[in-house]
PDB file of C-alpha atoms in Angstrom:
ATOM      1  CA  LEU F 748       0.000   0.000   0.000  1.00  0.00           C
ATOM      2  CA  SER F 749       1.579   3.241  -1.069  1.00  0.00           C
ATOM      3  CA  PHE F 750       0.926   6.870  -0.155  1.00  0.00           C
ATOM      4  CA  LYS F 751      -0.337   7.414  -3.705  1.00  0.00           C
ATOM      5  CA  ASP F 752      -2.939   4.665  -3.274  1.00  0.00           C
ATOM      6  CA  LEU F 753      -4.313   6.503  -0.271  1.00  0.00           C
ATOM      7  CA  SER F 754      -4.007   9.980  -1.715  1.00  0.00           C
ATOM      8  CA  ASP F 755      -6.010   8.957  -4.812  1.00  0.00           C
ATOM      9  CA  PHE F 756      -8.690   7.199  -2.796  1.00  0.00           C
ATOM     10  CA  ILE F 757     -12.134   8.851  -2.868  1.00  0.00           C
ATOM     11  CA  ILE F 758     -14.758   8.678  -0.137  1.00  0.00           C
ATOM     12  CA  PRO F 759     -18.223  10.219   0.153  1.00  0.00           C
ATOM     13  CA  LEU F 760     -18.216  13.268   2.430  1.00  0.00           C
ATOM     14  CA  PRO F 761     -21.647  14.449   3.577  1.00  0.00           C
ATOM     15  CA  PRO F 762     -22.047  17.502   5.844  1.00  0.00           C
ATOM     16  CA  LEU F 763     -20.685  16.996   9.353  1.00  0.00           C
ATOM     17  CA  PRO F 764     -24.127  16.624  11.052  1.00  0.00           C
ATOM     18  CA  GLU F 765     -25.007  13.828   8.611  1.00  0.00           C
ATOM     19  CA  GLN F 766     -21.608  12.178   9.149  1.00  0.00           C
ATOM     20  CA  GLN F 767     -22.342  12.144  12.876  1.00  0.00           C
ATOM     21  CA  LYS F 768     -25.794  10.618  12.360  1.00  0.00           C
ATOM     22  CA  ILE F 769     -24.370   7.899  10.083  1.00  0.00           C
ATOM     23  CA  ALA F 770     -21.642   7.174  12.619  1.00  0.00           C
ATOM     24  CA  ALA F 771     -24.224   6.977  15.422  1.00  0.00           C
ATOM     25  CA  VAL F 772     -26.394   4.470  13.527  1.00  0.00           C
ATOM     26  CA  LEU F 773     -23.452   2.245  12.628  1.00  0.00           C
ATOM     27  CA  SER F 774     -22.002   2.498  16.131  1.00  0.00           C
ATOM     28  CA  ALA F 775     -25.338   1.405  17.621  1.00  0.00           C
ATOM     29  CA  VAL F 776     -25.346  -1.750  15.482  1.00  0.00           C
ATOM     30  CA  GLN F 777     -21.674  -2.387  16.261  1.00  0.00           C
ATOM     31  CA  THR F 778     -22.355  -2.018  19.993  1.00  0.00           C
ATOM     32  CA  ALA F 779     -25.269  -4.466  19.768  1.00  0.00           C
ATOM     33  CA  LYS F 780     -23.015  -6.947  17.969  1.00  0.00           C
ATOM     34  CA  GLU F 781     -20.297  -6.635  20.633  1.00  0.00           C
ATOM     35  CA  LYS F 782     -22.859  -7.168  23.413  1.00  0.00           C
ATOM     36  CA  THR F 783     -24.191 -10.250  21.619  1.00  0.00           C
ATOM     37  CA  LYS F 784     -20.641 -11.552  21.239  1.00  0.00           C
ATOM     38  CA  ALA F 785     -20.119 -11.067  24.985  1.00  0.00           C
ATOM     39  CA  VAL F 786     -23.321 -13.029  25.709  1.00  0.00           C
ATOM     40  CA  ILE F 787     -22.077 -15.870  23.472  1.00  0.00           C
ATOM     41  CA  THR F 788     -18.723 -15.947  25.275  1.00  0.00           C
ATOM     42  CA  ALA F 789     -20.400 -15.943  28.696  1.00  0.00           C
ATOM     43  CA  THR F 790     -22.897 -18.657  27.685  1.00  0.00           C
ATOM     44  CA  LYS F 791     -20.114 -20.887  26.336  1.00  0.00           C
ATOM     45  CA  ALA F 792     -18.244 -20.419  29.617  1.00  0.00           C
ATOM     46  CA  LEU F 793     -21.445 -21.316  31.491  1.00  0.00           C
ATOM     47  CA  LYS F 794     -21.800 -24.499  29.427  1.00  0.00           C
ATOM     48  CA  LYS F 795     -18.207 -25.504  30.105  1.00  0.00           C
ATOM     49  CA  SER F 796     -18.707 -25.004  33.840  1.00  0.00           C
ATOM     50  CA  MET F 797     -22.073 -26.775  33.765  1.00  0.00           C
ATOM     51  CA  MET F 798     -20.606 -29.753  31.884  1.00  0.00           C
ATOM     52  CA  LYS F 799     -17.883 -30.152  34.492  1.00  0.00           C
ATOM     53  CA  HIS F 800     -20.511 -30.116  37.252  1.00  0.00           C
ATOM     54  CA  LEU F 801     -22.968 -32.464  35.494  1.00  0.00           C
ATOM     55  CA  PHE F 802     -20.343 -35.035  34.520  1.00  0.00           C
ATOM     56  CA  THR F 803     -18.937 -35.057  38.063  1.00  0.00           C
ATOM     57  CA  TYR F 804     -22.055 -34.918  40.250  1.00  0.00           C
ATOM     58  CA  GLY F 805     -24.975 -35.491  37.889  1.00  0.00           C
ATOM     59  CA  PRO F 806     -28.058 -33.256  37.413  1.00  0.00           C
ATOM     60  CA  VAL F 807     -28.163 -31.906  40.977  1.00  0.00           C
ATOM     61  CA  SER F 808     -27.863 -28.414  42.422  1.00  0.00           C
ATOM     62  CA  PRO F 809     -24.531 -27.167  43.797  1.00  0.00           C
ATOM     63  CA  GLU F 810     -25.968 -27.542  47.303  1.00  0.00           C
ATOM     64  CA  GLU F 811     -26.981 -31.171  46.677  1.00  0.00           C
ATOM     65  CA  ALA F 812     -23.619 -31.966  45.065  1.00  0.00           C
ATOM     66  CA  GLU F 813     -21.970 -32.059  48.502  1.00  0.00           C
ATOM     67  CA  ASN F 814     -24.106 -35.088  49.393  1.00  0.00           C
ATOM     68  CA  VAL F 815     -23.441 -37.079  46.202  1.00  0.00           C
ATOM     69  CA  PRO F 816     -21.198 -40.083  47.006  1.00  0.00           C
ATOM     70  CA  LEU F 817     -18.324 -40.157  44.489  1.00  0.00           C
ATOM     71  CA  LYS F 818     -15.800 -42.767  43.420  1.00  0.00           C
ATOM     72  CA  GLU F 819     -12.376 -42.224  41.880  1.00  0.00           C
ATOM     73  CA  THR F 820     -11.985 -43.562  38.346  1.00  0.00           C
ATOM     74  CA  GLU F 821      -9.489 -43.395  35.476  1.00  0.00           C
ATOM     75  CA  ILE F 822     -11.296 -40.279  34.217  1.00  0.00           C
ATOM     76  CA  GLY F 823     -11.707 -38.607  37.618  1.00  0.00           C
ATOM     77  CA  PRO F 824     -14.461 -38.613  40.248  1.00  0.00           C
ATOM     78  CA  VAL F 825     -17.986 -39.695  39.216  1.00  0.00           C
ATOM     79  CA  PRO F 826     -21.100 -40.674  41.221  1.00  0.00           C
ATOM     80  CA  GLU F 827     -20.845 -44.164  42.760  1.00  0.00           C
ATOM     81  CA  LYS F 828     -23.772 -45.569  40.751  1.00  0.00           C
ATOM     82  CA  TRP F 829     -22.339 -44.511  37.384  1.00  0.00           C
ATOM     83  CA  GLU F 830     -20.276 -46.742  35.144  1.00  0.00           C
ATOM     84  CA  VAL F 831     -17.097 -45.711  33.356  1.00  0.00           C
ATOM     85  CA  MET F 832     -16.894 -47.427  29.999  1.00  0.00           C
ATOM     86  CA  LYS F 833     -14.589 -47.489  26.993  1.00  0.00           C
ATOM     87  CA  LEU F 834     -16.192 -46.310  23.771  1.00  0.00           C
ATOM     88  CA  GLU F 835     -15.504 -49.697  22.147  1.00  0.00           C
ATOM     89  CA  ASN F 836     -18.066 -51.166  24.564  1.00  0.00           C
ATOM     90  CA  ILE F 837     -20.666 -48.505  23.730  1.00  0.00           C
ATOM     91  CA  PHE F 838     -20.701 -48.383  19.937  1.00  0.00           C
ATOM     92  CA  ARG F 839     -19.194 -49.650  16.719  1.00  0.00           C
ATOM     93  CA  ILE F 840     -17.894 -47.145  14.178  1.00  0.00           C
ATOM     94  CA  THR F 841     -17.012 -47.378  10.507  1.00  0.00           C
ATOM     95  CA  SER F 842     -15.542 -45.077   7.875  1.00  0.00           C
ATOM     96  CA  GLY F 843     -17.715 -43.261   5.386  1.00  0.00           C
ATOM     97  CA  LYS F 844     -17.462 -43.828   1.652  1.00  0.00           C
ATOM     98  CA  ALA F 845     -15.846 -41.884  -1.164  1.00  0.00           C
ATOM     99  CA  ARG F 846     -18.050 -39.274  -2.808  1.00  0.00           C
ATOM    100  CA  PRO F 847     -20.506 -41.050  -5.125  1.00  0.00           C
ATOM    101  CA  LYS F 848     -20.289 -40.222  -8.825  1.00  0.00           C
ATOM    102  CA  ILE F 849     -23.815 -38.770  -8.839  1.00  0.00           C
ATOM    103  CA  LEU F 850     -22.751 -36.218  -6.213  1.00  0.00           C
ATOM    104  CA  LYS F 851     -19.632 -35.307  -8.161  1.00  0.00           C
ATOM    105  CA  GLU F 852     -21.840 -34.383 -11.074  1.00  0.00           C
ATOM    106  CA  SER F 853     -24.679 -32.839  -9.096  1.00  0.00           C
ATOM    107  CA  PRO F 854     -24.184 -32.222  -5.338  1.00  0.00           C
ATOM    108  CA  ALA F 855     -26.958 -33.490  -3.104  1.00  0.00           C
ATOM    109  CA  GLU F 856     -29.430 -30.869  -1.931  1.00  0.00           C
ATOM    110  CA  PRO F 857     -30.230 -29.335   0.393  1.00  0.00           C
ATOM    111  CA  TYR F 858     -26.894 -28.964   2.170  1.00  0.00           C
ATOM    112  CA  ILE F 859     -26.993 -29.573   5.876  1.00  0.00           C
ATOM    113  CA  PHE F 860     -25.013 -28.236   8.823  1.00  0.00           C
ATOM    114  CA  PRO F 861     -22.156 -28.707   9.191  1.00  0.00           C
ATOM    115  CA  VAL F 862     -20.971 -28.698   5.594  1.00  0.00           C
ATOM    116  CA  PHE F 863     -17.554 -30.351   5.966  1.00  0.00           C
ATOM    117  CA  GLY F 864     -16.491 -30.040   2.344  1.00  0.00           C
ATOM    118  CA  GLY F 865     -14.145 -32.946   1.697  1.00  0.00           C
ATOM    119  CA  ASN F 866     -13.785 -33.843   5.366  1.00  0.00           C
ATOM    120  CA  GLY F 867     -17.213 -34.918   6.542  1.00  0.00           C
ATOM    121  CA  ILE F 868     -20.895 -34.471   5.853  1.00  0.00           C
ATOM    122  CA  ILE F 869     -21.575 -33.115   2.393  1.00  0.00           C
ATOM    123  CA  GLY F 870     -25.367 -33.137   2.198  1.00  0.00           C
ATOM    124  CA  TYR F 871     -28.587 -35.075   1.930  1.00  0.00           C
ATOM    125  CA  SER F 872     -28.919 -37.963  -0.474  1.00  0.00           C
ATOM    126  CA  ASN F 873     -31.887 -40.117  -1.444  1.00  0.00           C
ATOM    127  CA  GLU F 874     -29.861 -43.283  -1.895  1.00  0.00           C
ATOM    128  CA  PHE F 875     -26.566 -43.244   0.015  1.00  0.00           C
ATOM    129  CA  LEU F 876     -25.365 -44.597   3.333  1.00  0.00           C
ATOM    130  CA  ILE F 877     -27.241 -43.685   6.519  1.00  0.00           C
ATOM    131  CA  GLU F 878     -30.907 -42.935   7.104  1.00  0.00           C
ATOM    132  CA  TYR F 879     -30.980 -42.577  10.893  1.00  0.00           C
ATOM    133  CA  PRO F 880     -29.737 -40.051  13.470  1.00  0.00           C
ATOM    134  CA  THR F 881     -26.283 -41.085  14.631  1.00  0.00           C
ATOM    135  CA  ILE F 882     -22.937 -39.665  15.740  1.00  0.00           C
ATOM    136  CA  ILE F 883     -20.481 -38.564  13.043  1.00  0.00           C
ATOM    137  CA  LEU F 884     -16.808 -37.943  13.872  1.00  0.00           C
ATOM    138  CA  GLY F 885     -14.411 -35.973  11.719  1.00  0.00           C
ATOM    139  CA  ARG F 886     -11.453 -38.318  11.048  1.00  0.00           C
ATOM    140  CA  VAL F 887      -9.070 -36.369   8.807  1.00  0.00           C
ATOM    141  CA  GLY F 888      -8.340 -32.722   8.096  1.00  0.00           C
ATOM    142  CA  GLU F 889      -9.758 -29.491   9.454  1.00  0.00           C
ATOM    143  CA  TYR F 890     -12.691 -31.076  11.303  1.00  0.00           C
ATOM    144  CA  CYS F 891     -10.633 -33.942  12.728  1.00  0.00           C
ATOM    145  CA  GLY F 892     -11.946 -34.821  16.201  1.00  0.00           C
ATOM    146  CA  SER F 893     -15.203 -32.863  15.902  1.00  0.00           C
ATOM    147  CA  SER F 894     -18.464 -34.704  16.545  1.00  0.00           C
ATOM    148  CA  HIS F 895     -22.010 -34.062  15.358  1.00  0.00           C
ATOM    149  CA  ILE F 896     -25.417 -35.729  15.265  1.00  0.00           C
ATOM    150  CA  SER F 897     -26.509 -36.488  11.708  1.00  0.00           C
ATOM    151  CA  GLN F 898     -29.763 -34.928  10.543  1.00  0.00           C
ATOM    152  CA  GLY F 899     -32.136 -36.961   8.378  1.00  0.00           C
ATOM    153  CA  LYS F 900     -30.826 -39.102   5.537  1.00  0.00           C
ATOM    154  CA  CYS F 901     -27.236 -38.268   4.674  1.00  0.00           C
ATOM    155  CA  TRP F 902     -23.971 -39.749   3.520  1.00  0.00           C
ATOM    156  CA  VAL F 903     -20.551 -39.457   5.134  1.00  0.00           C
ATOM    157  CA  SER F 904     -17.304 -39.055   3.239  1.00  0.00           C
ATOM    158  CA  ASP F 905     -14.349 -41.391   3.680  1.00  0.00           C
ATOM    159  CA  ASN F 906     -12.670 -38.673   5.761  1.00  0.00           C
ATOM    160  CA  ALA F 907     -15.134 -39.167   8.599  1.00  0.00           C
ATOM    161  CA  LEU F 908     -16.330 -41.953  10.897  1.00  0.00           C
ATOM    162  CA  TYR F 909     -19.882 -42.698  11.924  1.00  0.00           C
ATOM    163  CA  VAL F 910     -21.554 -44.942  14.507  1.00  0.00           C
ATOM    164  CA  ASN F 911     -23.307 -47.778  12.702  1.00  0.00           C
ATOM    165  CA  TYR F 912     -24.221 -49.871  15.755  1.00  0.00           C
ATOM    166  CA  PHE F 913     -24.844 -49.124  19.431  1.00  0.00           C
ATOM    167  CA  LYS F 914     -23.950 -51.834  21.941  1.00  0.00           C
ATOM    168  CA  LYS F 915     -25.503 -49.855  24.809  1.00  0.00           C
ATOM    169  CA  LYS F 916     -28.697 -47.832  24.965  1.00  0.00           C
ATOM    170  CA  ILE F 917     -27.500 -44.251  25.182  1.00  0.00           C
ATOM    171  CA  ASP F 918     -28.931 -40.775  24.653  1.00  0.00           C
ATOM    172  CA  LEU F 919     -27.318 -39.292  21.526  1.00  0.00           C
ATOM    173  CA  LYS F 920     -27.136 -35.752  22.911  1.00  0.00           C
ATOM    174  CA  PHE F 921     -25.582 -37.029  26.121  1.00  0.00           C
ATOM    175  CA  LEU F 922     -22.995 -38.929  24.079  1.00  0.00           C
ATOM    176  CA  LEU F 923     -22.292 -35.848  21.966  1.00  0.00           C
ATOM    177  CA  ASN F 924     -21.523 -33.819  25.100  1.00  0.00           C
ATOM    178  CA  ALA F 925     -19.440 -36.649  26.574  1.00  0.00           C
ATOM    179  CA  LEU F 926     -17.347 -36.639  23.394  1.00  0.00           C
ATOM    180  CA  GLU F 927     -17.009 -32.854  23.674  1.00  0.00           C
ATOM    181  CA  ILE F 928     -15.579 -33.205  27.177  1.00  0.00           C
ATOM    182  CA  LEU F 929     -13.338 -36.008  25.945  1.00  0.00           C
ATOM    183  CA  ASN F 930     -12.000 -33.587  23.312  1.00  0.00           C
ATOM    184  CA  LEU F 931     -10.932 -36.098  20.659  1.00  0.00           C
ATOM    185  CA  ASN F 932      -9.344 -33.191  18.811  1.00  0.00           C
ATOM    186  CA  LYS F 933      -6.417 -33.225  21.269  1.00  0.00           C
ATOM    187  CA  LEU F 934      -5.706 -36.879  20.431  1.00  0.00           C
ATOM    188  CA  LYS F 935      -5.129 -36.408  16.709  1.00  0.00           C
ATOM    189  CA  ASN F 936      -1.756 -36.953  15.107  1.00  0.00           C
ATOM    190  CA  ARG F 937      -0.008 -33.563  15.009  1.00  0.00           C
ATOM    191  CA  GLY F 938       3.076 -34.731  13.138  1.00  0.00           C
ATOM    192  CA  GLY F 939       1.459 -34.424   9.709  1.00  0.00           C
ATOM    193  CA  GLN F 940      -2.078 -34.596   8.351  1.00  0.00           C
ATOM    194  CA  PRO F 941      -4.506 -34.411  11.317  1.00  0.00           C
ATOM    195  CA  LEU F 942      -5.866 -37.930  11.762  1.00  0.00           C
ATOM    196  CA  ILE F 943      -7.865 -39.941  14.310  1.00  0.00           C
ATOM    197  CA  SER F 944      -8.055 -43.716  13.973  1.00  0.00           C
ATOM    198  CA  GLN F 945     -10.853 -46.038  15.068  1.00  0.00           C
ATOM    199  CA  SER F 946      -8.541 -47.634  17.646  1.00  0.00           C
ATOM    200  CA  VAL F 947      -7.850 -44.237  19.265  1.00  0.00           C
ATOM    201  CA  VAL F 948     -11.598 -43.546  19.519  1.00  0.00           C
ATOM    202  CA  TYR F 949     -12.322 -47.014  20.934  1.00  0.00           C
ATOM    203  CA  SER F 950      -9.638 -46.676  23.637  1.00  0.00           C
ATOM    204  CA  GLN F 951     -11.237 -43.600  25.243  1.00  0.00           C
ATOM    205  CA  SER F 952     -13.522 -43.852  28.292  1.00  0.00           C
ATOM    206  CA  ILE F 953     -16.573 -41.785  29.279  1.00  0.00           C
ATOM    207  CA  PRO F 954     -18.874 -41.745  32.336  1.00  0.00           C
ATOM    208  CA  LEU F 955     -22.123 -43.621  31.720  1.00  0.00           C
ATOM    209  CA  PRO F 956     -25.014 -42.893  34.121  1.00  0.00           C
ATOM    210  CA  PRO F 957     -28.431 -44.584  33.854  1.00  0.00           C
ATOM    211  CA  LEU F 958     -30.447 -43.535  30.781  1.00  0.00           C
ATOM    212  CA  PRO F 959     -32.903 -41.229  32.673  1.00  0.00           C
ATOM    213  CA  THR F 960     -29.895 -39.346  34.114  1.00  0.00           C
ATOM    214  CA  GLN F 961     -28.323 -39.126  30.665  1.00  0.00           C
ATOM    215  CA  GLN F 962     -31.545 -37.582  29.351  1.00  0.00           C
ATOM    216  CA  LYS F 963     -31.686 -35.001  32.167  1.00  0.00           C
ATOM    217  CA  ILE F 964     -28.080 -33.966  31.527  1.00  0.00           C
ATOM    218  CA  ALA F 965     -28.724 -33.769  27.768  1.00  0.00           C
ATOM    219  CA  PHE F 966     -31.842 -31.630  28.358  1.00  0.00           C
ATOM    220  CA  ILE F 967     -29.949 -29.102  30.502  1.00  0.00           C
ATOM    221  CA  LEU F 968     -27.055 -28.787  28.055  1.00  0.00           C
ATOM    222  CA  SER F 969     -29.386 -28.637  25.037  1.00  0.00           C
ATOM    223  CA  ALA F 970     -31.094 -25.611  26.581  1.00  0.00           C
ATOM    224  CA  ILE F 971     -27.722 -23.860  26.826  1.00  0.00           C
ATOM    225  CA  ASP F 972     -26.872 -24.905  23.258  1.00  0.00           C
ATOM    226  CA  ALA F 973     -30.174 -23.411  22.076  1.00  0.00           C
ATOM    227  CA  LYS F 974     -29.267 -20.112  23.763  1.00  0.00           C
ATOM    228  CA  ILE F 975     -25.833 -20.110  22.111  1.00  0.00           C
ATOM    229  CA  GLU F 976     -27.362 -20.863  18.709  1.00  0.00           C
ATOM    230  CA  ALA F 977     -29.951 -18.086  19.101  1.00  0.00           C
ATOM    231  CA  GLU F 978     -27.245 -15.568  19.995  1.00  0.00           C
ATOM    232  CA  GLU F 979     -25.018 -16.753  17.130  1.00  0.00           C
ATOM    233  CA  ASN F 980     -27.919 -16.207  14.731  1.00  0.00           C
ATOM    234  CA  LYS F 981     -28.519 -12.763  16.230  1.00  0.00           C
ATOM    235  CA  LYS F 982     -24.838 -11.909  15.753  1.00  0.00           C
ATOM    236  CA  LYS F 983     -24.963 -12.996  12.103  1.00  0.00           C
ATOM    237  CA  ALA F 984     -28.106 -10.911  11.555  1.00  0.00           C
ATOM    238  CA  LEU F 985     -26.415  -7.851  13.092  1.00  0.00           C
ATOM    239  CA  GLU F 986     -23.349  -8.372  10.889  1.00  0.00           C
ATOM    240  CA  GLU F 987     -25.567  -8.480   7.791  1.00  0.00           C
ATOM    241  CA  LEU F 988     -27.478  -5.419   9.005  1.00  0.00           C
ATOM    242  CA  PHE F 989     -24.200  -3.535   9.519  1.00  0.00           C
ATOM    243  CA  LYS F 990     -23.004  -4.367   5.980  1.00  0.00           C
ATOM    244  CA  SER F 991     -26.350  -3.363   4.498  1.00  0.00           C
ATOM    245  CA  LEU F 992     -26.530  -0.080   6.445  1.00  0.00           C
ATOM    246  CA  LEU F 993     -22.901   0.719   5.682  1.00  0.00           C
ATOM    247  CA  HIS F 994     -23.555   0.408   1.955  1.00  0.00           C
ATOM    248  CA  ASN F 995     -26.905   2.199   1.951  1.00  0.00           C
ATOM    249  CA  LEU F 996     -25.842   5.058   4.217  1.00  0.00           C
ATOM    250  CA  MET F 997     -22.558   5.649   2.404  1.00  0.00           C
ATOM    251  CA  THR F 998     -24.300   5.719  -0.988  1.00  0.00           C
ATOM    252  CA  ALA F 999     -27.163   7.881   0.306  1.00  0.00           C
ATOM    253  CA  LYS F1000     -29.771   5.231  -0.500  1.00  0.00           C
ATOM    254  CA  ILE F1001     -30.857   5.747   3.104  1.00  0.00           C
ATOM    255  CA  ARG F1002     -30.617   9.231   4.593  1.00  0.00           C
TER     256      ARG F1002
END
């Protein structure tokens, strides 16, 4: 960037009072966005704290937690009546398949969240792979170690793993949060291409309370997730509003 680039640059310059009004409008939106961002950060911190509490004491209040009998395990203290189980004893996983020819020619629609690109879920399909809600794990690349619940009928690329059989009855949302605490991402190979193998997944252990307790924990954490999602959507809307106002105010389409 040279001085000449800047000296030749042209900007709109309305009268000072109008400049101040434009600045005030844009600043108001920017402030709202920053406040929303702060709410997101605080809510994520709340979830992290809540997860630590729930996976140590169960769905009880802080006051009741003092009376919960705990036992020491390989993954830390958990309530006495809970099991601690390796993932190989909870489910069976398999790799996805290479992108089908039909999807190379015409990508499946509609796309679903998260769109992994080459490293995970690509989209819905009427004829490929899985038709049921299950856990999908990123195996290679950018999303290595991330976990998600599949939505509707979808296919999984060969750069991801998915659960094709459950050996234990388990709440999917509880399992998703247990995997989040486990943080498979930290276990990936950092020497080259990020990679998580089936054997690494199977060797990890999680706490396993009775199913009704799993469902209570999942319900509490899902409520926090819903709050985070709502605030994320609000933040995106404010970002779009800022861009729109910036353009329209600076071109005098809105006065």
